[in-house]
mmCIF file of C-alpha atoms in Angstrom:
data_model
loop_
_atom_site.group_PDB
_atom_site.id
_atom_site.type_symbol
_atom_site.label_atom_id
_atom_site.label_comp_id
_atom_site.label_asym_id
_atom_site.label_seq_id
_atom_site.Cartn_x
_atom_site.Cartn_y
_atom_site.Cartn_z
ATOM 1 C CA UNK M 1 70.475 169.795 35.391
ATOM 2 C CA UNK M 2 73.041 169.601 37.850
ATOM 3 C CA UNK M 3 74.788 166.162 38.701
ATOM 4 C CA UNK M 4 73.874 164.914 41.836
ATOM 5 C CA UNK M 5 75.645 161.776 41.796
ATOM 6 C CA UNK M 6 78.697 163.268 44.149
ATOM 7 C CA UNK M 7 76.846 163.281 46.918
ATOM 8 C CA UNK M 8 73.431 161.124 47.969
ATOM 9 C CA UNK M 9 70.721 164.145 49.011
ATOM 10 C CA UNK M 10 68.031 161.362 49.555
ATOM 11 C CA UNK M 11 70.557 159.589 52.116
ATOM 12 C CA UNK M 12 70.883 162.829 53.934
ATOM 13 C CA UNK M 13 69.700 163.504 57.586
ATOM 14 C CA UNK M 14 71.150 166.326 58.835
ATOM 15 C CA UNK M 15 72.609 169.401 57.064
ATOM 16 C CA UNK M 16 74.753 172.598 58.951
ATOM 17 C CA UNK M 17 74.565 175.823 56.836
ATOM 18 C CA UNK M 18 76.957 178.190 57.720
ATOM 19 C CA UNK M 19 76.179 181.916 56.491
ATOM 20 C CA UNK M 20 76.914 183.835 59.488
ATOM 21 C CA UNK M 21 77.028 187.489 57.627
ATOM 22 C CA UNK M 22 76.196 189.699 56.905
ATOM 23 C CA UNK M 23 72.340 191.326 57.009
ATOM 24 C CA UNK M 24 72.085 191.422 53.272
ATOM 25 C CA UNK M 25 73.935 187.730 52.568
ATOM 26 C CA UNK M 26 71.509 186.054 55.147
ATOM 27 C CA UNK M 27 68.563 187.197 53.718
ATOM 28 C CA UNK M 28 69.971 185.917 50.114
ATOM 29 C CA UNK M 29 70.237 182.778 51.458
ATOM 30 C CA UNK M 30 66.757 182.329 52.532
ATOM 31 C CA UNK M 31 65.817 180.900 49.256
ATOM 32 C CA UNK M 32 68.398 178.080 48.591
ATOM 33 C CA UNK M 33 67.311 176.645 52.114
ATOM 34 C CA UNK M 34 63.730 177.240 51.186
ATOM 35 C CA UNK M 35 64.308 175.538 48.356
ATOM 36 C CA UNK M 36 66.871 172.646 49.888
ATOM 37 C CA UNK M 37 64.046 171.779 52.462
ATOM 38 C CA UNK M 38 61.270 171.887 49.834
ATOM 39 C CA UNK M 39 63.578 168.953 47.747
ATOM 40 C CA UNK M 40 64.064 167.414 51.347
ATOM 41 C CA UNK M 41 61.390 168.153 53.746
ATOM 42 C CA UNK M 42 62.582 165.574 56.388
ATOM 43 C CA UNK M 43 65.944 166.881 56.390
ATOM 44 C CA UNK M 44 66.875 168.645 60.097
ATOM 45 C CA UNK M 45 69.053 171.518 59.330
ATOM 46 C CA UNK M 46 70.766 173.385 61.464
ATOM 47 C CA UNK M 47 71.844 177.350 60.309
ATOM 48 C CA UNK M 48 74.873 178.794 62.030
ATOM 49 C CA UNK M 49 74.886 182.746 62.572
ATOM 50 C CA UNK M 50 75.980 185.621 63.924
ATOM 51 C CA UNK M 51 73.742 186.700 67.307
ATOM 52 C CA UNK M 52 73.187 189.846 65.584
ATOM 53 C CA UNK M 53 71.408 188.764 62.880
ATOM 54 C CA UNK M 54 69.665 185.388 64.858
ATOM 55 C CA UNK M 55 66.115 186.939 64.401
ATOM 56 C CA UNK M 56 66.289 186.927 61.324
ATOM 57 C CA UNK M 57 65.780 183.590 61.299
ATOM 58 C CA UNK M 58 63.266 182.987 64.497
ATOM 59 C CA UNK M 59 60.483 180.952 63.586
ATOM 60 C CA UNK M 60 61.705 179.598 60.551
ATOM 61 C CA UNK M 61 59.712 176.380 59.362
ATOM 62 C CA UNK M 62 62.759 174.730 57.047
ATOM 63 C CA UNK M 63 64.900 174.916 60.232
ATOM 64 C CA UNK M 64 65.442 172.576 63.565
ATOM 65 C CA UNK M 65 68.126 174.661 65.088
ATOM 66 C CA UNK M 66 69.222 178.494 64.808
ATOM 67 C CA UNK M 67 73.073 178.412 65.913
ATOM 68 C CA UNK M 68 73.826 181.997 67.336
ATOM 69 C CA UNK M 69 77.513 182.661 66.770
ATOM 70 C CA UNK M 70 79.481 185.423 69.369
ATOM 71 C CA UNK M 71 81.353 186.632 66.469
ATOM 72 C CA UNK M 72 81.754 190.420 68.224
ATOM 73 C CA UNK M 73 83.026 188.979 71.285
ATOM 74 C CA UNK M 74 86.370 187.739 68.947
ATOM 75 C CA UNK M 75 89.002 190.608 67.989
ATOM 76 C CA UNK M 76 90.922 189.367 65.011
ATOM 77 C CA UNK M 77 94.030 186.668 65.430
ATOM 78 C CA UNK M 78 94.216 187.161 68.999
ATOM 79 C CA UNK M 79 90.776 186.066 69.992
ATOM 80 C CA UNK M 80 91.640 182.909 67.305
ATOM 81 C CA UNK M 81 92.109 180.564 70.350
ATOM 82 C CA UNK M 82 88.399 181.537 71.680
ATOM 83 C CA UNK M 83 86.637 181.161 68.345
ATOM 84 C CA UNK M 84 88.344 178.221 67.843
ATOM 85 C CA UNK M 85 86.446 176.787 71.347
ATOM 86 C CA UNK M 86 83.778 177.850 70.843
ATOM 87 C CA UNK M 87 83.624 176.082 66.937
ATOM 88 C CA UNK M 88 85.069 172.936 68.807
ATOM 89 C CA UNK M 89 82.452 172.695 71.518
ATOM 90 C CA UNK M 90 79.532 174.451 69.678
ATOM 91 C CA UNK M 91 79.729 172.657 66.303
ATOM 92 C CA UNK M 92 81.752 169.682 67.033
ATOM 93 C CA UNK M 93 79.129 167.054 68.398
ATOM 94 C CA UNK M 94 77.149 168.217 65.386
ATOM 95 C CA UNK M 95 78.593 165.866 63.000
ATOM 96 C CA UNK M 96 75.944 166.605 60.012
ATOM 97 C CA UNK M 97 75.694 164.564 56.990
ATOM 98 C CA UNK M 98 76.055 167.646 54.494
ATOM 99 C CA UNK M 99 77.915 171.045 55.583
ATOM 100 C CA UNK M 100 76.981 173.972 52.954
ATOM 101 C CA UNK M 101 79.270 176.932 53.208
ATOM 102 C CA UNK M 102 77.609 179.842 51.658
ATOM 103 C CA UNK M 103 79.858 182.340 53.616
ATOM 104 C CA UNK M 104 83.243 181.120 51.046
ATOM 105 C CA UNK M 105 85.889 182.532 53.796
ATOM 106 C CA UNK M 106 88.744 181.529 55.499
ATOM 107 C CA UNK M 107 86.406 181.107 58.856
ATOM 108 C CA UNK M 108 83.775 179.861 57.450
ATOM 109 C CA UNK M 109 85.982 177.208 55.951
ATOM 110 C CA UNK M 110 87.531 176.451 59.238
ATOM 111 C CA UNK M 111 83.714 176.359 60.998
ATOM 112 C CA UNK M 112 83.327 173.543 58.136
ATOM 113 C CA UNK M 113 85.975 171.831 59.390
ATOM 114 C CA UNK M 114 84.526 172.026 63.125
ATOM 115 C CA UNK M 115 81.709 169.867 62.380
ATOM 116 C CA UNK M 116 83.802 166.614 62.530
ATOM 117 C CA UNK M 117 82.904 165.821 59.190
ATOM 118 C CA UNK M 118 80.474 165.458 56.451
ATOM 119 C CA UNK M 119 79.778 166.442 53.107
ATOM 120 C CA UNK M 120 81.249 170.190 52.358
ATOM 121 C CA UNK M 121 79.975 171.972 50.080
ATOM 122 C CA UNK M 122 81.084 175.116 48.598
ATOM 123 C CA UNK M 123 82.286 177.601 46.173
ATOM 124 C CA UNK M 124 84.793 177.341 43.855
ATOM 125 C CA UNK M 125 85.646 180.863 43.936
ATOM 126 C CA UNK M 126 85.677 180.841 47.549
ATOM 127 C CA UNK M 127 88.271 183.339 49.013
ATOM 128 C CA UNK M 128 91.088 182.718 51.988
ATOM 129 C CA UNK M 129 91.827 179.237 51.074
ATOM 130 C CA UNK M 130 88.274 178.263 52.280
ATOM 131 C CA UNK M 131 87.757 175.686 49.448
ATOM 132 C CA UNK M 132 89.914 173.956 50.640
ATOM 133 C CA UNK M 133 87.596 172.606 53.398
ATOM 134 C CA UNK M 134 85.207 171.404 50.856
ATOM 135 C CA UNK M 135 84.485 167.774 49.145
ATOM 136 C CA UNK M 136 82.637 169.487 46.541
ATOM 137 C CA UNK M 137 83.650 172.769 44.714
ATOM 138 C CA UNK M 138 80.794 174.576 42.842
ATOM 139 C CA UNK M 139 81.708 177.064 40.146
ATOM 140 C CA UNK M 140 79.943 179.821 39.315
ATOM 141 C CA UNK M 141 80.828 180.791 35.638
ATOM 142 C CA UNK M 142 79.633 184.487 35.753
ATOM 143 C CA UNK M 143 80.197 184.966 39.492
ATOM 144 C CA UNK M 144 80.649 189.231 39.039
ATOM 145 C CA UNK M 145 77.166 189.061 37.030
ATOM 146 C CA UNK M 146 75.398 186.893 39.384
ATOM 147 C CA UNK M 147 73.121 187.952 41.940
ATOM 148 C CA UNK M 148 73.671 186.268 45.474
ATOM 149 C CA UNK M 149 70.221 184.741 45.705
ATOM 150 C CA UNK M 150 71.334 183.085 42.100
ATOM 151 C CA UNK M 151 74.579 182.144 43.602
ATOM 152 C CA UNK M 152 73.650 180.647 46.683
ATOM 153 C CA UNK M 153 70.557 178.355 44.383
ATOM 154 C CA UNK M 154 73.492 176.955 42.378
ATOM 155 C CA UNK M 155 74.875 175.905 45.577
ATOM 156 C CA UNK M 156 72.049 173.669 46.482
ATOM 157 C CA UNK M 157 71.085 172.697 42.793
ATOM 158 C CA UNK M 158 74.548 171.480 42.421
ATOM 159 C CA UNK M 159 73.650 168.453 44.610
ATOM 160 C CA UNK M 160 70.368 167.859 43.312
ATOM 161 C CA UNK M 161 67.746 170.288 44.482
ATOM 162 C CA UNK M 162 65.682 171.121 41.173
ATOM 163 C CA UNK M 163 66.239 174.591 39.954
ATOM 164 C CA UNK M 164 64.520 177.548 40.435
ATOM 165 C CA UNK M 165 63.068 178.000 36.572
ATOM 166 C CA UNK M 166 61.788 181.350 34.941
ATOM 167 C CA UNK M 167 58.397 180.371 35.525
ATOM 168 C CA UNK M 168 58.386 179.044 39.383
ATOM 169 C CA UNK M 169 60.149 182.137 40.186
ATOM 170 C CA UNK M 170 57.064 184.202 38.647
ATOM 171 C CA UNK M 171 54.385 182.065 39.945
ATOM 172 C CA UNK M 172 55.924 181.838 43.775
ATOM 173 C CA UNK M 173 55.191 183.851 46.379
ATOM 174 C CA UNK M 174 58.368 185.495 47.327
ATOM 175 C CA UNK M 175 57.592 185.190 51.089
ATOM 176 C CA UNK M 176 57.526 181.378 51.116
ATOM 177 C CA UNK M 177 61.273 181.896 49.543
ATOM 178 C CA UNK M 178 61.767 184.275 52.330
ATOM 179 C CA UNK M 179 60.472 183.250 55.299
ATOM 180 C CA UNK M 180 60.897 185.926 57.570
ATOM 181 C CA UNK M 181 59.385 186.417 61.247
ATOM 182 C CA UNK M 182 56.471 188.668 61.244
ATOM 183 C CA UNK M 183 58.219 191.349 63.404
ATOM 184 C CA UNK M 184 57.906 193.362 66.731
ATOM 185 C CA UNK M 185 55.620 196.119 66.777
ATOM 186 C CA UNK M 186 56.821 200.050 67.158
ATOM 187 C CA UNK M 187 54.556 202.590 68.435
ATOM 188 C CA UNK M 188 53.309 205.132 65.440
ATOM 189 C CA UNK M 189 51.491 208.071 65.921
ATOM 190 C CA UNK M 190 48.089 207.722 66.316
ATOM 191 C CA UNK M 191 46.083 207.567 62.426
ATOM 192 C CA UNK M 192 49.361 208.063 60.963
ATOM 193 C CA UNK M 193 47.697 205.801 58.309
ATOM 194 C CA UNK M 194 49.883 204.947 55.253
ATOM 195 C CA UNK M 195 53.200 205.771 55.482
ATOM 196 C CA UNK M 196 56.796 205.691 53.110
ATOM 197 C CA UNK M 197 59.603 204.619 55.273
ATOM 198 C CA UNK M 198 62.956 205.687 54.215
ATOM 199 C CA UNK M 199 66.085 204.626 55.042
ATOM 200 C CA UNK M 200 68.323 206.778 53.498
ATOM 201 C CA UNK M 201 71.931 205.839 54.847
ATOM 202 C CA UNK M 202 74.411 203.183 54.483
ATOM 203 C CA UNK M 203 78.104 202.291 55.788
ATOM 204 C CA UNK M 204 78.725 202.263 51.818
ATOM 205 C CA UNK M 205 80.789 204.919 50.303
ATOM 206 C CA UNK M 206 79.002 207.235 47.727
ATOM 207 C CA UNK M 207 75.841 205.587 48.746
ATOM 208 C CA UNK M 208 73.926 207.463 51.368
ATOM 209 C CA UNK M 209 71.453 210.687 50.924
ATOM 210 C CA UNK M 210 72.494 213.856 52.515
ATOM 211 C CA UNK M 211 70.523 215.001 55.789
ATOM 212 C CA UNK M 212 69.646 218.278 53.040
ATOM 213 C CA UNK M 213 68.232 215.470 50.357
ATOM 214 C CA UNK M 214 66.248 213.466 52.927
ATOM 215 C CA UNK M 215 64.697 217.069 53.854
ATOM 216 C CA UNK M 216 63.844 218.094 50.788
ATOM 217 C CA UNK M 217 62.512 214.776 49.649
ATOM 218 C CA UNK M 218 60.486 214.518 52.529
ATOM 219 C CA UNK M 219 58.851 217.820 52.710
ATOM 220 C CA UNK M 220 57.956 217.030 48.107
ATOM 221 C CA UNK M 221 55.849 214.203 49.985
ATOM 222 C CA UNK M 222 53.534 217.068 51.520
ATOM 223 C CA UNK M 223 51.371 215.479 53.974
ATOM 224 C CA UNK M 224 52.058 211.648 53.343
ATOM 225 C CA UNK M 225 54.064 210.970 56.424
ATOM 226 C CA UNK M 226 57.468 209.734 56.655
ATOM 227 C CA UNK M 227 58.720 207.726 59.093
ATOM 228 C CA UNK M 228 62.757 207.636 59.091
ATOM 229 C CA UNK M 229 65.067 204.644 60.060
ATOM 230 C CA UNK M 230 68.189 203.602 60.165
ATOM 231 C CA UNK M 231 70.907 202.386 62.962
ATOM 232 C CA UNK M 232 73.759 204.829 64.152
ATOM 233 C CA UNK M 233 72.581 208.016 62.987
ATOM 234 C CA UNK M 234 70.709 210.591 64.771
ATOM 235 C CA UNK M 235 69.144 213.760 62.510
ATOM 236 C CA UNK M 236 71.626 216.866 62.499
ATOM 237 C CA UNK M 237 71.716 220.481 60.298
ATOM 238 C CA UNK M 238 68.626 220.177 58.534
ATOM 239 C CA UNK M 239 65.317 221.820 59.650
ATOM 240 C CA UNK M 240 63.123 218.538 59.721
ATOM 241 C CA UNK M 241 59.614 218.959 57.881
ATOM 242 C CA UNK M 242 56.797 217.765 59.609
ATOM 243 C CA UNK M 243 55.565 215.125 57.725
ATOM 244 C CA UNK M 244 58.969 213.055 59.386
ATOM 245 C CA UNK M 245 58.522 210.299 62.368
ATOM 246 C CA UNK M 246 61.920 210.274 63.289
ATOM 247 C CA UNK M 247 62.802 206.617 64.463
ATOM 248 C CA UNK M 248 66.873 207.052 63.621
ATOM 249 C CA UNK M 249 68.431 204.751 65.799
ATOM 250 C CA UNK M 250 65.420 203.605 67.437
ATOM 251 C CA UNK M 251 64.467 200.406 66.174
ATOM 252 C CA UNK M 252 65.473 196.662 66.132
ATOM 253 C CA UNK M 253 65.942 194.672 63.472
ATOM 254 C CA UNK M 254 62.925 193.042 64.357
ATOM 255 C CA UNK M 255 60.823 196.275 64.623
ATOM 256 C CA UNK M 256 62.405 197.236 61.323
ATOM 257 C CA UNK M 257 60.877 194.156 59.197
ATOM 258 C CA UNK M 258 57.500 195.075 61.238
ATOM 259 C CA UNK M 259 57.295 198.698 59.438
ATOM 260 C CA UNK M 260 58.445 197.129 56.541
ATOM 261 C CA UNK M 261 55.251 194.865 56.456
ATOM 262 C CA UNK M 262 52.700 197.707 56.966
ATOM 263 C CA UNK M 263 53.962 200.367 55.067
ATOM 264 C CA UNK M 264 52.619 201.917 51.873
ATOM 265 C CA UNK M 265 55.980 202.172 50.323
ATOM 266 C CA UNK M 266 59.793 201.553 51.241
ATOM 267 C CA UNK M 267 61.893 203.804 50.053
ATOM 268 C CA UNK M 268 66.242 202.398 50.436
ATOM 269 C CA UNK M 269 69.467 203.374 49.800
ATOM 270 C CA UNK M 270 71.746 200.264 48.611
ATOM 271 C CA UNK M 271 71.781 198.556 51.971
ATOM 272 C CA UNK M 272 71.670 195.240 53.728
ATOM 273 C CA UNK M 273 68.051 196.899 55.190
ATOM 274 C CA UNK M 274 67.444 197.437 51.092
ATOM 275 C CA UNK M 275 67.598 193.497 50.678
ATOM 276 C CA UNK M 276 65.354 192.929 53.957
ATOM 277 C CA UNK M 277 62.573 195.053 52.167
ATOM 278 C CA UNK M 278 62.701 193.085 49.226
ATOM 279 C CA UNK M 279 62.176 189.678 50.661
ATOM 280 C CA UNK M 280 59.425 191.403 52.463
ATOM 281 C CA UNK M 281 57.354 193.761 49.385
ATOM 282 C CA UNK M 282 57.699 194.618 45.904
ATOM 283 C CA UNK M 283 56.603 198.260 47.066
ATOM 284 C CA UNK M 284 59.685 199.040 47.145
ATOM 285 C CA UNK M 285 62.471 201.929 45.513
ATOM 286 C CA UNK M 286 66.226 200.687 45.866
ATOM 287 C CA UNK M 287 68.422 204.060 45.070
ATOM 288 C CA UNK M 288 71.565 203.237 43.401
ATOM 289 C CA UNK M 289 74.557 205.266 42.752
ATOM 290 C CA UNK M 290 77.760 203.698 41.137
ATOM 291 C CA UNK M 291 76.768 200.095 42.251
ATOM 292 C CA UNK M 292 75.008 197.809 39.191
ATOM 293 C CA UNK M 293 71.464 197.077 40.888
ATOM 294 C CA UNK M 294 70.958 194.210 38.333
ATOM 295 C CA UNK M 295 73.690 192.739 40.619
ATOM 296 C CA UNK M 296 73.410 194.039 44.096
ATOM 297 C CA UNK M 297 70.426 195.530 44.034
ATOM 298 C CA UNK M 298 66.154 193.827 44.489
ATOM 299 C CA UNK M 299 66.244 189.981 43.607
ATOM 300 C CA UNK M 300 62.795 190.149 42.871
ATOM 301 C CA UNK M 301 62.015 191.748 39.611
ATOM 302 C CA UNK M 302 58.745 193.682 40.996
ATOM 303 C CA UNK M 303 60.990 196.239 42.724
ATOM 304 C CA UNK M 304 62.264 199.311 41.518
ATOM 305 C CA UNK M 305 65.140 201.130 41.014
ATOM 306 C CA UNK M 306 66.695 204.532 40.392
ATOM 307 C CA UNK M 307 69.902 205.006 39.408
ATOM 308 C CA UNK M 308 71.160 208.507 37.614
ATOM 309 C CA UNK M 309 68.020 208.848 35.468
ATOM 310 C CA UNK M 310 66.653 205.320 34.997
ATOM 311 C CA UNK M 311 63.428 204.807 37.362
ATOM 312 C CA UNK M 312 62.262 201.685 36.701
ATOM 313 C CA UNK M 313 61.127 197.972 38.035
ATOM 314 C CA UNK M 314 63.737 195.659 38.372
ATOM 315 C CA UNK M 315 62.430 192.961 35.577
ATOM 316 C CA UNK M 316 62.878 195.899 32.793
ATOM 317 C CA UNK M 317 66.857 195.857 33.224
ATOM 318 C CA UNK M 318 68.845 194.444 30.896
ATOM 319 C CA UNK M 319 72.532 192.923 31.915
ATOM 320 C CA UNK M 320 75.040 194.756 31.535
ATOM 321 C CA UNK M 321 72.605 198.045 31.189
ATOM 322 C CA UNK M 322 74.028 199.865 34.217
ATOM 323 C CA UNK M 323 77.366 198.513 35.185
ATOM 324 C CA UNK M 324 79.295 198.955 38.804
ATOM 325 C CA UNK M 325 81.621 202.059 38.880
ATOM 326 C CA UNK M 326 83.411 202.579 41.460
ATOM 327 C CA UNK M 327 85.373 205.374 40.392
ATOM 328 C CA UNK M 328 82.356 207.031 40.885
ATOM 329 C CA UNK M 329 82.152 206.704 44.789
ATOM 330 C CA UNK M 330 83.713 209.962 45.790
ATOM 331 C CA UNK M 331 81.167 211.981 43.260
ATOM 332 C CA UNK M 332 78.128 211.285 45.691
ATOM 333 C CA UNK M 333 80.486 211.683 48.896
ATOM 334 C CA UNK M 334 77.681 214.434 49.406
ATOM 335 C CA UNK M 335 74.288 213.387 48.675
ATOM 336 C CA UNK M 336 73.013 210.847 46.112
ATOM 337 C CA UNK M 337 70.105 212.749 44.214
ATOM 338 C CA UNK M 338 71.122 215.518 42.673
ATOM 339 C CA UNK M 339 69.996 218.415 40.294
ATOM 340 C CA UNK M 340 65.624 217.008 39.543
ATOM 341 C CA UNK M 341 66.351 213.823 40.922
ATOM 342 C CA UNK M 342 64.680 214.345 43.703
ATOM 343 C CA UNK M 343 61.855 215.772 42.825
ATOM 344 C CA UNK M 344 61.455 212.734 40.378
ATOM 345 C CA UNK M 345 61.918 210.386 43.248
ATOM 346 C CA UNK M 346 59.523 211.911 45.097
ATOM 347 C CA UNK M 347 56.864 212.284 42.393
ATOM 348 C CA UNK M 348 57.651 208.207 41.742
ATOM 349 C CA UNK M 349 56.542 207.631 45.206
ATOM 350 C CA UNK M 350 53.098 209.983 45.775
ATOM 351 C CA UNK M 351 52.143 208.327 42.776
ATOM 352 C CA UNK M 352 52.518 204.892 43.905
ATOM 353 C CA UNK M 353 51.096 206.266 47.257
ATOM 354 C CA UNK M 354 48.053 207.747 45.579
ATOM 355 C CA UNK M 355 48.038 204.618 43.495
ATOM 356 C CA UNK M 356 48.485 206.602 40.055
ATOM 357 C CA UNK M 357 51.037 204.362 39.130
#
């Protein structure tokens, strides 16, 4: 059990988080403020992030305020004088009893020390000199092996918020640890029925599928339609088979966690979207490539994952089984699935479809 006696939870009455970024991290922290406001249910906490990723968090019952922050209106050092302002005027009259930085960087740190005081709390291997904004330093022993969800419980444990055991984690229902709006409709063909949605690209190197791999996975589906996502792309040099909705740069984040909700199966490349399906369904595939998805990939162990032969649910991987390699990043600079792999992929998912599996 952690040692709360550093800092007084029960004498709490306010509480700032600050995890302003990114898609992926703000969804991981969904649970230790689940969790925080389950220990303290009479605790007001405020949650400071960035406007892009605010409806994420609309609707949230453990929070009083959602804090928008402008961070793409700021351009590096220059626009320091503006952030700075807006931290000052923004955060300043906060004053919150307990401060948890979950971000661990220099401006988060400096955000922390905006509030006018309080109790900070945050990592100990916090990067940029950010710890040094903090009362209370929590270290992480395996920090490389530990998921983010994991990480960001320890935070909140570590001043007295019971931990998430073995067994609660089994019995819960993953959406009260992930409280998530339910979404903004998108208009679907009419009886599309069930559906797969893929989102088969990421900003990550070595991660995404080729235009050539989402084809051909696609068209193995035969008629279970497909309906395609993902921001800043638009489909290019493939014939597309006609089983494909094509929503590629279409939809809002919002409208996103909608089709998540009502379809069949989610199909993901390692992406922040990836994460948003798992708080949302354990019908989900997460396709790995040279990341280890025991550590970036599905928190929740009734997801699956591919990676280079191993199709499997998350719960059957043992640590250390597939480690990161990143000298591998450049090998799938082309596509992600190759020789069979994608015609095991796409057998994986009929069956789950068809519900043979």
């Amino acid at each position: 059990m952690p040692d709360p006696s550093r800092f007084d939870l029960a004498g709490a009455r306010t509480a700032l988080v600050i995890k302003p970024s990114s898609l992926g991290d703000v969804i991981h922290t969904l649970p230790a403020v689940t969790r925080l406001h389950q220990a303290r249910p009479d605790l007001q906490i405020d949650w400071v992030v960035n406007t892009e990723w605010s409806p994420l968090l609309a609707g949230n019952p453990t929070l009083r305020n959602v804090i928008p922050m402008p961070r793409r209106e700021w351009r590096g050092w220059r626009d320091l004088p503006k952030a700075k302002r807006w931290a000052q005027e923004t955060l300043g009259a906060l004053r919150p009893d307990l401060v948890l930085d979950f971000q661990g960087l220099l401006r988060s740190g400096l955000l922390t020390k905006a509030t006018g005081g309080g109790y900070a709390v945050g990592f100990r291997q916090a990067r940029e000199g950010a710890s040094l904004f903090y009362d209370q330093k929590v270290p992480i022993p395996q920090w490389d092996r530990t998921h983010a969800v994991d990480r960001y419980l320890a935070l909140v444990e570590a001043i007295g918020v019971d931990p998430l055991s073995e067994e609660d984690r089994q019995r819960c229902d993953p959406a009260d640890l992930f409280p998530l709006p339910e979404g903004d409709p998108v208009d679907l063909p009419e009886g599309i029925g069930d559906f797969v949605l893929l989102h088969p690209f990421s900003r990550g190197r070595g991660k995404s599928m080729s235009f050539a791999e989402v084809a051909d996975f696609c068209g193995r589906l035969g008629e279970i339609p497909v309906v395609l996502v993902g921001a800043g792309m638009d489909w290019t040099g493939e014939e597309k088979p006609p089983n494909i909705f094509d929503l590629l740069d279409q939809t809002s984040l919002t409208q996103l966690i909608w089709l998540m909700r009502r379809a069949g199966f989610v199909v993901s490349v390692d992406s922040g979207p990836m994460h948003l399906a798992a708080a949302i369904t354990g019908n989900l595939l997460s396709l790995h490539t040279w990341t280890d998805p025991l550590m970036v990939g599905p928190w929740r162990k009734d997801a699956w994952v591919w990676r280079e032969g191993f199709l499997g649910e998350v719960g059957s991987i043992a640590p250390g089984q597939m480690p990161e390699n990143r000298g591998d990043r450049d090998r799938f600079a082309h596509g992600i699935l190759p020789g069979d792999a994608g015609e095991t992929v796409a057998d994986f998912v009929k069956s789950r479809m068809n519900g043979d599996a």
